[in-house]
Amino acid sequence: MSLATMLAAGAAAYLLGSISGSLWLGKLRGVDIRTQGSGNAGGTNAFRTQGSAFALGTVLIDIGKGAAAVALMRWAGGDVVLQMLGALLAVAGHVWPVFHGFRGGKGAATLVGGLALLWPLALAPLLSVWLLVLLSTGYVGLATVLAGVALPLWALLEGRDGAWLGFAVAVAVLLAWTHRANLQRLRAGNEHRFEKARLLARLWARPDA
């Protein structure tokens, strides 16, 4: 891949990431979810403020653009390291979208889309961690951060080389950073909790004496 092609593909990956599912769908509905709920342009806030159908559309678009960024880099002749870069650039576009004043979402769904092409075997353990934490605690942000932390551990378990481990650590750090407000609220005791999602907590709870 020539330098010009690499730069063009990288720019295109970022621009793909800048296509925010919730904000484009919100334009069709005449709303900007950044002015509602948590103020975040991701799937969780879309669900809270606009309902399940809107959130599903948001997540599908955000997953799709992550996969498209990796596919584009692969089509342009980029090796796996450049494909990883494409995924991260798409996430950067989602978090700081040029089309929406550089105020976007937190990048989890876009990362899932990138991983679906780059590292599909990692999705099952990450989703398992995410579900276990969500069903136990009801905290979406915490579940996402811990799923990200699980990726470097999975890389070590698989015996991946330094490039894969570096990518996994970058993903974990990025998710922790974009969810830093969630972690701060969790520490302060005022983080929003999806009580209906706490199925395991209710199963484990003992009946009152």
Coordinates of N, CA, C and O in Angstrom, one line a residue, residues 8 16 18 27 40 43 57 60 67 79 83 99 102-103 116 127 130 171 180-182 203:
A8 N -5.4 8.1 2.4 CA -6.8 8.2 1.9 C -7.7 7.2 2.6 O -8.8 7.5 3.0
L16 N -16.1 7.5 7.8 CA -17.1 6.5 8.1 C -17.5 6.6 9.5 O -18.7 6.5 9.9
S18 N -17.5 9.0 11.5 CA -18.2 10.2 11.8 C -19.6 10.2 11.4 O -20.4 11.1 11.8
K27 N -32.1 13.1 13.0 CA -32.5 14.2 12.1 C -33.8 13.8 11.4 O -34.6 14.7 11.1
N40 N -25.3 11.6 25.6 CA -24.4 10.9 24.7 C -25.1 10.4 23.5 O -26.3 10.2 23.5
G43 N -25.9 4.1 21.6 CA -27.0 3.3 21.6 C -27.8 3.3 23.0 O -29.0 3.2 23.0
G57 N -31.6 0.6 15.3 CA -31.1 1.3 14.1 C -29.7 2.0 14.4 O -28.8 1.9 13.6
L60 N -27.0 -0.8 14.8 CA -26.7 -1.4 13.5 C -25.8 -0.5 12.6 O -24.9 -1.0 12.0
A67 N -17.2 -2.2 10.8 CA -16.9 -3.3 9.9 C -16.4 -2.7 8.5 O -15.5 -3.2 7.9
D79 N -2.3 -4.3 5.5 CA -2.1 -5.5 6.3 C -2.9 -5.4 7.6 O -3.7 -4.5 7.8
Q83 N -5.3 -2.5 9.2 CA -6.8 -2.8 9.4 C -7.1 -2.4 10.9 O -8.2 -1.9 11.2
F99 N -18.8 15.6 11.3 CA -20.1 16.0 10.8 C -21.0 16.6 11.9 O -22.0 17.1 11.6
F102 N -17.8 17.4 16.4 CA -16.9 16.6 17.2 C -17.4 16.2 18.6 O -16.7 15.9 19.5
R103 N -18.8 16.0 18.6 CA -19.4 15.5 19.9 C -20.2 14.2 19.5 O -21.3 14.3 18.9
A116 N -15.6 -7.7 14.4 CA -16.3 -8.7 13.7 C -15.5 -9.2 12.5 O -15.6 -10.4 12.1
L127 N -18.5 -10.5 24.7 CA -20.0 -10.4 24.9 C -20.4 -11.2 26.2 O -21.3 -10.7 26.9
W130 N -19.5 -8.9 29.0 CA -20.5 -7.8 29.0 C -21.8 -8.2 29.6 O -22.4 -7.5 30.4
V171 N -7.7 -0.7 22.7 CA -9.2 -0.8 22.8 C -9.6 -0.6 24.3 O -10.6 0.1 24.6
R180 N -15.3 7.3 31.1 CA -14.8 7.8 32.4 C -15.8 8.5 33.2 O -15.8 8.4 34.5
A181 N -16.8 9.2 32.6 CA -17.9 9.8 33.3 C -18.7 8.7 34.0 O -19.2 8.9 35.2
N182 N -19.0 7.6 33.3 CA -19.7 6.5 34.0 C -19.0 6.0 35.2 O -19.6 5.7 36.2
L203 N -31.9 -13.4 40.8 CA -31.8 -14.9 41.0 C -31.0 -15.2 42.2 O -31.3 -16.1 43.0

